mmCIF file with all atom_site columns, C-alpha atoms in Angstrom:
data_model
loop_
_atom_site.group_PDB
_atom_site.id
_atom_site.type_symbol
_atom_site.label_atom_id
_atom_site.label_alt_id
_atom_site.label_comp_id
_atom_site.label_asym_id
_atom_site.label_entity_id
_atom_site.label_seq_id
_atom_site.pdbx_PDB_ins_code
_atom_site.Cartn_x
_atom_site.Cartn_y
_atom_site.Cartn_z
_atom_site.occupancy
_atom_site.B_iso_or_equiv
_atom_site.pdbx_formal_charge
_atom_site.auth_seq_id
_atom_site.auth_comp_id
_atom_site.auth_asym_id
_atom_site.auth_atom_id
_atom_site.pdbx_PDB_model_num
ATOM 1   C CA . GLN W 1 1   ? -23.317 -11.546 -21.126 1.00 84.00 ? 15  GLN W CA 1
ATOM 2   C CA . ALA W 1 2   ? -21.245 -8.356  -22.046 1.00 90.00 ? 16  ALA W CA 1
ATOM 3   C CA . PHE W 1 3   ? -18.239 -10.011 -23.854 1.00 94.00 ? 17  PHE W CA 1
ATOM 4   C CA . SER W 1 4   ? -21.085 -11.946 -25.888 1.00 95.00 ? 18  SER W CA 1
ATOM 5   C CA . ASN W 1 5   ? -22.655 -8.728  -26.911 1.00 96.00 ? 19  ASN W CA 1
ATOM 6   C CA . ILE W 1 6   ? -19.510 -7.167  -27.945 1.00 95.00 ? 20  ILE W CA 1
ATOM 7   C CA . TYR W 1 7   ? -18.495 -10.257 -29.770 1.00 96.00 ? 21  TYR W CA 1
ATOM 8   C CA . GLU W 1 8   ? -21.795 -10.173 -31.898 1.00 96.00 ? 22  GLU W CA 1
ATOM 9   C CA . MET W 1 9   ? -21.371 -6.402  -32.704 1.00 95.00 ? 23  MET W CA 1
ATOM 10  C CA . LEU W 1 10  ? -17.788 -6.941  -34.364 1.00 96.00 ? 24  LEU W CA 1
ATOM 11  C CA . GLN W 1 11  ? -17.315 -7.622  -37.617 1.00 96.00 ? 25  GLN W CA 1
ATOM 12  C CA . PRO W 1 12  ? -14.990 -10.584 -38.535 1.00 96.00 ? 26  PRO W CA 1
ATOM 13  C CA . GLY W 1 13  ? -11.271 -9.554  -37.602 1.00 96.00 ? 27  GLY W CA 1
ATOM 14  C CA . GLY W 1 14  ? -12.831 -6.667  -35.509 1.00 96.00 ? 28  GLY W CA 1
ATOM 15  C CA . THR W 1 15  ? -10.901 -5.832  -32.389 1.00 97.00 ? 29  THR W CA 1
ATOM 16  C CA . VAL W 1 16  ? -11.906 -4.618  -28.807 1.00 97.00 ? 30  VAL W CA 1
ATOM 17  C CA . PHE W 1 17  ? -9.854  -2.961  -26.147 1.00 97.00 ? 31  PHE W CA 1
ATOM 18  C CA . ILE W 1 18  ? -11.494 -3.428  -22.612 1.00 95.00 ? 32  ILE W CA 1
ATOM 19  C CA . HIS W 1 19  ? -9.978  -1.843  -19.213 1.00 96.00 ? 33  HIS W CA 1
ATOM 20  C CA . LEU W 1 20  ? -11.895 -2.803  -16.328 1.00 95.00 ? 34  LEU W CA 1
ATOM 21  C CA . VAL W 1 21  ? -11.390 -2.312  -12.391 1.00 95.00 ? 35  VAL W CA 1
ATOM 22  C CA . ALA W 1 22  ? -10.878 -5.885  -11.262 1.00 97.00 ? 36  ALA W CA 1
ATOM 23  C CA . SER W 1 23  ? -10.406 -4.948  -7.366  1.00 96.00 ? 37  SER W CA 1
ATOM 24  C CA . HIS W 1 24  ? -10.592 -1.724  -5.423  1.00 95.00 ? 38  HIS W CA 1
ATOM 25  C CA . ASP W 1 25  ? -11.407 -0.663  -1.784  1.00 93.00 ? 39  ASP W CA 1
ATOM 26  C CA . ILE W 1 26  ? -14.457 0.614   -2.761  1.00 92.00 ? 40  ILE W CA 1
ATOM 27  C CA . PHE W 1 27  ? -16.142 -2.709  -3.288  1.00 93.00 ? 41  PHE W CA 1
ATOM 28  C CA . ASP W 1 28  ? -14.675 -3.758  0.043   1.00 93.00 ? 42  ASP W CA 1
ATOM 29  C CA . VAL W 1 29  ? -16.290 -0.824  1.665   1.00 94.00 ? 43  VAL W CA 1
ATOM 30  C CA . PHE W 1 30  ? -19.543 -1.303  -0.054  1.00 92.00 ? 44  PHE W CA 1
ATOM 31  C CA . ASN W 1 31  ? -19.752 -5.180  0.919   1.00 91.00 ? 45  ASN W CA 1
ATOM 32  C CA . GLN W 1 32  ? -18.974 -4.252  4.495   1.00 92.00 ? 46  GLN W CA 1
ATOM 33  C CA . LEU W 1 33  ? -21.963 -1.412  4.567   1.00 93.00 ? 47  LEU W CA 1
ATOM 34  C CA . SER W 1 34  ? -24.184 -3.837  2.713   1.00 92.00 ? 48  SER W CA 1
ATOM 35  C CA . GLN W 1 35  ? -24.038 -6.256  5.813   1.00 91.00 ? 49  GLN W CA 1
ATOM 36  C CA . ASN W 1 36  ? -25.496 -3.501  8.094   1.00 94.00 ? 50  ASN W CA 1
ATOM 37  C CA . PRO W 1 37  ? -28.957 -4.225  8.736   1.00 94.00 ? 51  PRO W CA 1
ATOM 38  C CA . SER W 1 38  ? -29.959 -0.533  8.729   1.00 94.00 ? 52  SER W CA 1
ATOM 39  C CA . TYR W 1 39  ? -29.028 -0.325  4.876   1.00 94.00 ? 53  TYR W CA 1
ATOM 40  C CA . ALA W 1 40  ? -29.395 -4.146  3.643   1.00 91.00 ? 54  ALA W CA 1
ATOM 41  C CA . SER W 1 41  ? -32.981 -3.945  2.849   1.00 90.00 ? 55  SER W CA 1
ATOM 42  C CA . TYR W 1 42  ? -32.410 -1.129  0.506   1.00 91.00 ? 56  TYR W CA 1
ATOM 43  C CA . ILE W 1 43  ? -29.690 -2.946  -1.523  1.00 88.00 ? 57  ILE W CA 1
ATOM 44  C CA . PRO W 1 44  ? -31.480 -5.648  -3.624  1.00 79.00 ? 58  PRO W CA 1
ATOM 45  C CA . ASP W 1 45  ? -28.557 -7.090  -5.497  1.00 80.00 ? 59  ASP W CA 1
ATOM 46  C CA . LYS W 1 46  ? -25.196 -6.006  -4.188  1.00 80.00 ? 60  LYS W CA 1
ATOM 47  C CA . LYS W 1 47  ? -23.424 -8.433  -6.452  1.00 81.00 ? 61  LYS W CA 1
ATOM 48  C CA . ARG W 1 48  ? -24.163 -6.354  -9.215  1.00 82.00 ? 62  ARG W CA 1
ATOM 49  C CA . LEU W 1 49  ? -22.495 -3.250  -7.589  1.00 83.00 ? 63  LEU W CA 1
ATOM 50  C CA . VAL W 1 50  ? -19.281 -5.180  -6.969  1.00 89.00 ? 64  VAL W CA 1
ATOM 51  C CA . SER W 1 51  ? -16.485 -6.372  -9.680  1.00 92.00 ? 65  SER W CA 1
ATOM 52  C CA . PRO W 1 52  ? -16.729 -10.085 -10.351 1.00 93.00 ? 66  PRO W CA 1
ATOM 53  C CA . PHE W 1 53  ? -12.986 -10.117 -9.838  1.00 96.00 ? 67  PHE W CA 1
ATOM 54  C CA . GLN W 1 54  ? -12.804 -8.495  -6.600  1.00 95.00 ? 68  GLN W CA 1
ATOM 55  C CA . TYR W 1 55  ? -12.100 -11.769 -4.648  1.00 94.00 ? 69  TYR W CA 1
ATOM 56  C CA . SER W 1 56  ? -10.630 -13.687 -7.499  1.00 95.00 ? 70  SER W CA 1
ATOM 57  C CA . THR W 1 57  ? -7.086  -15.382 -6.599  1.00 95.00 ? 71  THR W CA 1
ATOM 58  C CA . ASN W 1 58  ? -6.381  -15.319 -10.640 1.00 97.00 ? 72  ASN W CA 1
ATOM 59  C CA . PRO W 1 59  ? -8.517  -12.643 -12.234 1.00 97.00 ? 73  PRO W CA 1
ATOM 60  C CA . GLN W 1 60  ? -6.595  -12.653 -15.440 1.00 97.00 ? 74  GLN W CA 1
ATOM 61  C CA . LYS W 1 61  ? -6.735  -16.385 -15.889 1.00 97.00 ? 75  LYS W CA 1
ATOM 62  C CA . GLU W 1 62  ? -10.636 -16.127 -15.473 1.00 97.00 ? 76  GLU W CA 1
ATOM 63  C CA . LEU W 1 63  ? -11.073 -13.131 -17.707 1.00 97.00 ? 77  LEU W CA 1
ATOM 64  C CA . ARG W 1 64  ? -9.037  -15.060 -20.535 1.00 97.00 ? 78  ARG W CA 1
ATOM 65  C CA . LYS W 1 65  ? -11.416 -18.173 -19.993 1.00 97.00 ? 79  LYS W CA 1
ATOM 66  C CA . ILE W 1 66  ? -14.416 -15.954 -20.569 1.00 96.00 ? 80  ILE W CA 1
ATOM 67  C CA . VAL W 1 67  ? -13.117 -14.017 -23.361 1.00 97.00 ? 81  VAL W CA 1
ATOM 68  C CA . ARG W 1 68  ? -11.804 -17.131 -25.048 1.00 97.00 ? 82  ARG W CA 1
ATOM 69  C CA . ASP W 1 69  ? -15.151 -19.090 -24.536 1.00 97.00 ? 83  ASP W CA 1
ATOM 70  C CA . VAL W 1 70  ? -17.049 -16.135 -26.293 1.00 96.00 ? 84  VAL W CA 1
ATOM 71  C CA . GLY W 1 71  ? -14.791 -16.755 -29.365 1.00 96.00 ? 85  GLY W CA 1
ATOM 72  C CA . PHE W 1 72  ? -12.449 -14.132 -29.070 1.00 97.00 ? 86  PHE W CA 1
ATOM 73  C CA . HIS W 1 73  ? -8.476  -14.579 -30.093 1.00 97.00 ? 87  HIS W CA 1
ATOM 74  C CA . ILE W 1 74  ? -6.843  -12.703 -27.071 1.00 97.00 ? 88  ILE W CA 1
ATOM 75  C CA . LEU W 1 75  ? -3.777  -10.538 -28.411 1.00 98.00 ? 89  LEU W CA 1
ATOM 76  C CA . HIS W 1 76  ? -3.184  -9.228  -24.818 1.00 98.00 ? 90  HIS W CA 1
ATOM 77  C CA . CYS W 1 77  ? -4.314  -9.724  -21.342 1.00 97.00 ? 91  CYS W CA 1
ATOM 78  C CA . SER W 1 78  ? -3.131  -8.437  -18.242 1.00 98.00 ? 92  SER W CA 1
ATOM 79  C CA . HIS W 1 79  ? -3.752  -7.539  -14.515 1.00 98.00 ? 93  HIS W CA 1
ATOM 80  C CA . ARG W 1 80  ? -2.002  -4.719  -13.308 1.00 97.00 ? 94  ARG W CA 1
ATOM 81  C CA . GLU W 1 81  ? -1.848  -2.662  -10.036 1.00 96.00 ? 95  GLU W CA 1
ATOM 82  C CA . THR W 1 82  ? -2.492  1.205   -10.902 1.00 96.00 ? 96  THR W CA 1
ATOM 83  C CA . THR W 1 83  ? -2.904  4.382   -8.543  1.00 94.00 ? 97  THR W CA 1
ATOM 84  C CA . THR W 1 84  ? -4.723  7.550   -8.893  1.00 91.00 ? 98  THR W CA 1
ATOM 85  C CA . MET W 1 85  ? -4.180  10.632  -6.895  1.00 90.00 ? 99  MET W CA 1
ATOM 86  C CA . HIS W 1 86  ? -7.174  12.592  -5.772  1.00 85.00 ? 100 HIS W CA 1
ATOM 87  C CA . ILE W 1 87  ? -7.045  16.076  -4.260  1.00 83.00 ? 101 ILE W CA 1
ATOM 88  C CA . ASP W 1 88  ? -10.619 16.269  -3.339  1.00 74.00 ? 102 ASP W CA 1
ATOM 89  C CA . SER W 1 89  ? -12.072 12.940  -1.968  1.00 74.00 ? 103 SER W CA 1
ATOM 90  C CA . HIS W 1 90  ? -15.777 14.416  -1.781  1.00 77.00 ? 104 HIS W CA 1
ATOM 91  C CA . LYS W 1 91  ? -15.817 14.890  -5.670  1.00 81.00 ? 105 LYS W CA 1
ATOM 92  C CA . PHE W 1 92  ? -14.466 11.207  -6.248  1.00 81.00 ? 106 PHE W CA 1
ATOM 93  C CA . LEU W 1 93  ? -16.975 9.698   -3.708  1.00 83.00 ? 107 LEU W CA 1
ATOM 94  C CA . SER W 1 94  ? -19.922 11.639  -5.079  1.00 86.00 ? 108 SER W CA 1
ATOM 95  C CA . MET W 1 95  ? -19.070 10.296  -8.402  1.00 86.00 ? 109 MET W CA 1
ATOM 96  C CA . ILE W 1 96  ? -19.042 6.778   -6.917  1.00 85.00 ? 110 ILE W CA 1
ATOM 97  C CA . MET W 1 97  ? -22.290 7.566   -5.071  1.00 86.00 ? 111 MET W CA 1
ATOM 98  C CA . SER W 1 98  ? -23.988 8.445   -8.393  1.00 88.00 ? 112 SER W CA 1
ATOM 99  C CA . PHE W 1 99  ? -23.696 5.050   -9.500  1.00 84.00 ? 113 PHE W CA 1
ATOM 100 C CA . MET W 1 100 ? -25.545 3.710   -6.349  1.00 86.00 ? 114 MET W CA 1
ATOM 101 C CA . SER W 1 101 ? -29.322 4.317   -7.409  1.00 87.00 ? 115 SER W CA 1
ATOM 102 C CA . PHE W 1 102 ? -30.466 2.317   -4.315  1.00 90.00 ? 116 PHE W CA 1
ATOM 103 C CA . LEU W 1 103 ? -29.597 5.686   -2.406  1.00 91.00 ? 117 LEU W CA 1
ATOM 104 C CA . ASP W 1 104 ? -32.818 7.312   -4.013  1.00 91.00 ? 118 ASP W CA 1
ATOM 105 C CA . TYR W 1 105 ? -34.950 5.175   -1.802  1.00 92.00 ? 119 TYR W CA 1
ATOM 106 C CA . MET W 1 106 ? -33.310 5.604   1.468   1.00 94.00 ? 120 MET W CA 1
ATOM 107 C CA . PRO W 1 107 ? -34.682 8.157   3.624   1.00 95.00 ? 121 PRO W CA 1
ATOM 108 C CA . GLN W 1 108 ? -32.483 11.323  3.834   1.00 95.00 ? 122 GLN W CA 1
ATOM 109 C CA . LYS W 1 109 ? -31.078 10.730  7.414   1.00 96.00 ? 123 LYS W CA 1
ATOM 110 C CA . LEU W 1 110 ? -30.203 7.068   6.519   1.00 96.00 ? 124 LEU W CA 1
ATOM 111 C CA . LYS W 1 111 ? -28.609 8.266   3.156   1.00 94.00 ? 125 LYS W CA 1
ATOM 112 C CA . THR W 1 112 ? -26.439 10.864  4.863   1.00 94.00 ? 126 THR W CA 1
ATOM 113 C CA . GLU W 1 113 ? -25.381 8.435   7.573   1.00 95.00 ? 127 GLU W CA 1
ATOM 114 C CA . PHE W 1 114 ? -24.409 5.667   4.741   1.00 95.00 ? 128 PHE W CA 1
ATOM 115 C CA . ASN W 1 115 ? -22.572 8.365   2.739   1.00 93.00 ? 129 ASN W CA 1
ATOM 116 C CA . GLU W 1 116 ? -20.735 9.380   6.041   1.00 93.00 ? 130 GLU W CA 1
ATOM 117 C CA . GLU W 1 117 ? -19.922 6.045   6.933   1.00 95.00 ? 131 GLU W CA 1
ATOM 118 C CA . PHE W 1 118 ? -18.972 4.940   3.217   1.00 93.00 ? 132 PHE W CA 1
ATOM 119 C CA . GLU W 1 119 ? -16.492 7.991   3.175   1.00 92.00 ? 133 GLU W CA 1
ATOM 120 C CA . ASN W 1 120 ? -14.948 7.249   6.610   1.00 93.00 ? 134 ASN W CA 1
ATOM 121 C CA . GLU W 1 121 ? -14.376 3.338   5.798   1.00 94.00 ? 135 GLU W CA 1
ATOM 122 C CA . TYR W 1 122 ? -12.895 4.250   2.469   1.00 92.00 ? 136 TYR W CA 1
ATOM 123 C CA . MET W 1 123 ? -10.613 6.986   3.817   1.00 91.00 ? 137 MET W CA 1
ATOM 124 C CA . LYS W 1 124 ? -9.184  4.375   6.349   1.00 92.00 ? 138 LYS W CA 1
ATOM 125 C CA . ARG W 1 125 ? -7.838  2.482   3.730   1.00 92.00 ? 139 ARG W CA 1
ATOM 126 C CA . LYS W 1 126 ? -5.986  5.125   1.731   1.00 91.00 ? 140 LYS W CA 1
ATOM 127 C CA . VAL W 1 127 ? -2.670  6.611   1.817   1.00 89.00 ? 141 VAL W CA 1
ATOM 128 C CA . ILE W 1 128 ? -2.941  10.439  2.705   1.00 89.00 ? 142 ILE W CA 1
ATOM 129 C CA . PHE W 1 129 ? -0.160  13.027  2.398   1.00 89.00 ? 143 PHE W CA 1
ATOM 130 C CA . LYS W 1 130 ? 0.355   16.628  1.749   1.00 88.00 ? 144 LYS W CA 1
ATOM 131 C CA . ARG W 1 131 ? 2.160   18.413  -0.914  1.00 87.00 ? 145 ARG W CA 1
ATOM 132 C CA . ARG W 1 132 ? 2.729   22.250  -1.378  1.00 87.00 ? 146 ARG W CA 1
ATOM 133 C CA . GLN W 1 133 ? 2.240   23.200  -4.896  1.00 84.00 ? 147 GLN W CA 1
ATOM 134 C CA . HIS W 1 134 ? 2.135   26.846  -5.989  1.00 87.00 ? 148 HIS W CA 1
ATOM 135 C CA . ASN W 1 135 ? 2.510   28.045  -2.380  1.00 89.00 ? 149 ASN W CA 1
ATOM 136 C CA . GLU W 1 136 ? -0.389  26.079  -1.542  1.00 87.00 ? 150 GLU W CA 1
ATOM 137 C CA . GLU W 1 137 ? -0.589  22.963  0.635   1.00 88.00 ? 151 GLU W CA 1
ATOM 138 C CA . GLN W 1 138 ? -3.089  20.331  -0.655  1.00 86.00 ? 152 GLN W CA 1
ATOM 139 C CA . THR W 1 139 ? -4.039  17.038  0.800   1.00 87.00 ? 153 THR W CA 1
ATOM 140 C CA . ILE W 1 140 ? -3.892  14.275  -1.627  1.00 89.00 ? 154 ILE W CA 1
ATOM 141 C CA . ILE W 1 141 ? -5.056  10.804  -1.416  1.00 90.00 ? 155 ILE W CA 1
ATOM 142 C CA . LEU W 1 142 ? -3.287  7.936   -3.197  1.00 91.00 ? 156 LEU W CA 1
ATOM 143 C CA . ASP W 1 143 ? -5.606  5.393   -4.554  1.00 91.00 ? 157 ASP W CA 1
ATOM 144 C CA . MET W 1 144 ? -4.238  2.115   -5.388  1.00 94.00 ? 158 MET W CA 1
ATOM 145 C CA . TYR W 1 145 ? -6.346  -0.531  -7.254  1.00 96.00 ? 159 TYR W CA 1
ATOM 146 C CA . ARG W 1 146 ? -6.047  -3.412  -9.669  1.00 97.00 ? 160 ARG W CA 1
ATOM 147 C CA . VAL W 1 147 ? -7.316  -3.402  -13.328 1.00 98.00 ? 161 VAL W CA 1
ATOM 148 C CA . LEU W 1 148 ? -7.669  -5.983  -16.230 1.00 98.00 ? 162 LEU W CA 1
ATOM 149 C CA . ILE W 1 149 ? -6.773  -4.905  -19.560 1.00 98.00 ? 163 ILE W CA 1
ATOM 150 C CA . VAL W 1 150 ? -7.703  -6.986  -22.695 1.00 97.00 ? 164 VAL W CA 1
ATOM 151 C CA . TYR W 1 151 ? -7.337  -6.629  -26.308 1.00 98.00 ? 165 TYR W CA 1
ATOM 152 C CA . ALA W 1 152 ? -8.918  -9.303  -28.392 1.00 97.00 ? 166 ALA W CA 1
ATOM 153 C CA . GLN W 1 153 ? -9.948  -10.057 -31.960 1.00 97.00 ? 167 GLN W CA 1
ATOM 154 C CA . LYS W 1 154 ? -12.958 -11.643 -33.560 1.00 96.00 ? 168 LYS W CA 1
#
């Protein structure tokens, strides 16, 4: 539906650039925790919080079909691995948690447990290393994930 809406808003010949997360460990962790009976009743529609391409075997082909079926002419479409480095995992995970509105309905103790379990499971999947910068040692979290990039014209 989102691509149809974008298509309708564009003037003929207009272009759109879309960069979206295709797959990420965060979605795996979320799926895992949403199976826990303690949390499941607070998560009404878990599919909405996970990329539709998370478990796709060929996300680029799927996205091409979606975009083409809406009526776009595809100028570029790629599926790429990318990385981000985080110095503070708490800030990054706090940002992610801010999108999970179902947490507002959890009792505080359960919310704290969810957050801690989420962080622990997420960190198990990361590459963590130390570096020295300006005479200060930093712990760096290397985050690898896949993105889809589309440039298309109406």
